[in-house]
């Protein structure tokens, strides 16, 4: 909802959000000291007239992709994106 709101007030219907993901998915990292988080960019496109259900389904699909690639450093993602 927040991303859709940002996209609409920006006038383009699109918002890019930075989502923090925990890198402590494996048991061996449970006792590791430090902030083990990676940031992934997520583009949210709020089509005019789209229902909240449609937005949630789109975000679910996008977040699933982000979770698969959450181990990549943000600077590597930005470099590849141009």
mmCIF file with all atom_site columns, N, CA, C and O in Angstrom, residues 47 49-56:
data_model
loop_
_atom_site.group_PDB
_atom_site.id
_atom_site.type_symbol
_atom_site.label_atom_id
_atom_site.label_alt_id
_atom_site.label_comp_id
_atom_site.label_asym_id
_atom_site.label_entity_id
_atom_site.label_seq_id
_atom_site.pdbx_PDB_ins_code
_atom_site.Cartn_x
_atom_site.Cartn_y
_atom_site.Cartn_z
_atom_site.occupancy
_atom_site.B_iso_or_equiv
_atom_site.pdbx_formal_charge
_atom_site.auth_seq_id
_atom_site.auth_comp_id
_atom_site.auth_asym_id
_atom_site.auth_atom_id
_atom_site.pdbx_PDB_model_num
ATOM 1  N N  . UNK A 1 47 ? -0.760 0.226  -11.139 1.00 0.00 ? 47 UNK A N  1
ATOM 2  C CA . UNK A 1 47 ? -1.587 0.573  -12.295 1.00 0.00 ? 47 UNK A CA 1
ATOM 3  C C  . UNK A 1 47 ? -2.836 1.307  -11.821 1.00 0.00 ? 47 UNK A C  1
ATOM 4  O O  . UNK A 1 47 ? -3.413 0.967  -10.787 1.00 0.00 ? 47 UNK A O  1
ATOM 5  N N  . UNK A 1 49 ? -6.337 2.203  -11.071 1.00 0.00 ? 49 UNK A N  1
ATOM 6  C CA . UNK A 1 49 ? -7.533 1.377  -10.937 1.00 0.00 ? 49 UNK A CA 1
ATOM 7  C C  . UNK A 1 49 ? -7.274 -0.034 -10.430 1.00 0.00 ? 49 UNK A C  1
ATOM 8  O O  . UNK A 1 49 ? -8.202 -0.814 -10.295 1.00 0.00 ? 49 UNK A O  1
ATOM 9  N N  . UNK A 1 50 ? -6.011 -0.361 -10.161 1.00 0.00 ? 50 UNK A N  1
ATOM 10 C CA . UNK A 1 50 ? -5.697 -1.700 -9.660  1.00 0.00 ? 50 UNK A CA 1
ATOM 11 C C  . UNK A 1 50 ? -6.240 -1.858 -8.241  1.00 0.00 ? 50 UNK A C  1
ATOM 12 O O  . UNK A 1 50 ? -6.178 -0.936 -7.435  1.00 0.00 ? 50 UNK A O  1
ATOM 13 N N  . UNK A 1 51 ? -6.750 -3.022 -7.957  1.00 0.00 ? 51 UNK A N  1
ATOM 14 C CA . UNK A 1 51 ? -7.274 -3.285 -6.619  1.00 0.00 ? 51 UNK A CA 1
ATOM 15 C C  . UNK A 1 51 ? -6.121 -3.593 -5.663  1.00 0.00 ? 51 UNK A C  1
ATOM 16 O O  . UNK A 1 51 ? -5.001 -3.900 -6.091  1.00 0.00 ? 51 UNK A O  1
ATOM 17 N N  . UNK A 1 52 ? -6.399 -3.511 -4.382  1.00 0.00 ? 52 UNK A N  1
ATOM 18 C CA . UNK A 1 52 ? -5.395 -3.846 -3.383  1.00 0.00 ? 52 UNK A CA 1
ATOM 19 C C  . UNK A 1 52 ? -4.970 -5.302 -3.535  1.00 0.00 ? 52 UNK A C  1
ATOM 20 O O  . UNK A 1 52 ? -3.799 -5.631 -3.375  1.00 0.00 ? 52 UNK A O  1
ATOM 21 N N  . UNK A 1 53 ? -5.896 -6.168 -3.890  1.00 0.00 ? 53 UNK A N  1
ATOM 22 C CA . UNK A 1 53 ? -5.572 -7.584 -4.109  1.00 0.00 ? 53 UNK A CA 1
ATOM 23 C C  . UNK A 1 53 ? -4.577 -7.737 -5.267  1.00 0.00 ? 53 UNK A C  1
ATOM 24 O O  . UNK A 1 53 ? -3.627 -8.511 -5.178  1.00 0.00 ? 53 UNK A O  1
ATOM 25 N N  . UNK A 1 54 ? -4.789 -6.993 -6.351  1.00 0.00 ? 54 UNK A N  1
ATOM 26 C CA . UNK A 1 54 ? -3.859 -7.048 -7.490  1.00 0.00 ? 54 UNK A CA 1
ATOM 27 C C  . UNK A 1 54 ? -2.479 -6.549 -7.097  1.00 0.00 ? 54 UNK A C  1
ATOM 28 O O  . UNK A 1 54 ? -1.461 -7.143 -7.464  1.00 0.00 ? 54 UNK A O  1
ATOM 29 N N  . UNK A 1 55 ? -2.436 -5.446 -6.348  1.00 0.00 ? 55 UNK A N  1
ATOM 30 C CA . UNK A 1 55 ? -1.154 -4.903 -5.895  1.00 0.00 ? 55 UNK A CA 1
ATOM 31 C C  . UNK A 1 55 ? -0.432 -5.885 -4.984  1.00 0.00 ? 55 UNK A C  1
ATOM 32 O O  . UNK A 1 55 ? 0.781  -6.075 -5.096  1.00 0.00 ? 55 UNK A O  1
ATOM 33 N N  . UNK A 1 56 ? -1.173 -6.516 -4.078  1.00 0.00 ? 56 UNK A N  1
ATOM 34 C CA . UNK A 1 56 ? -0.564 -7.477 -3.152  1.00 0.00 ? 56 UNK A CA 1
ATOM 35 C C  . UNK A 1 56 ? -0.020 -8.688 -3.907  1.00 0.00 ? 56 UNK A C  1
ATOM 36 O O  . UNK A 1 56 ? 1.069  -9.182 -3.595  1.00 0.00 ? 56 UNK A O  1
#
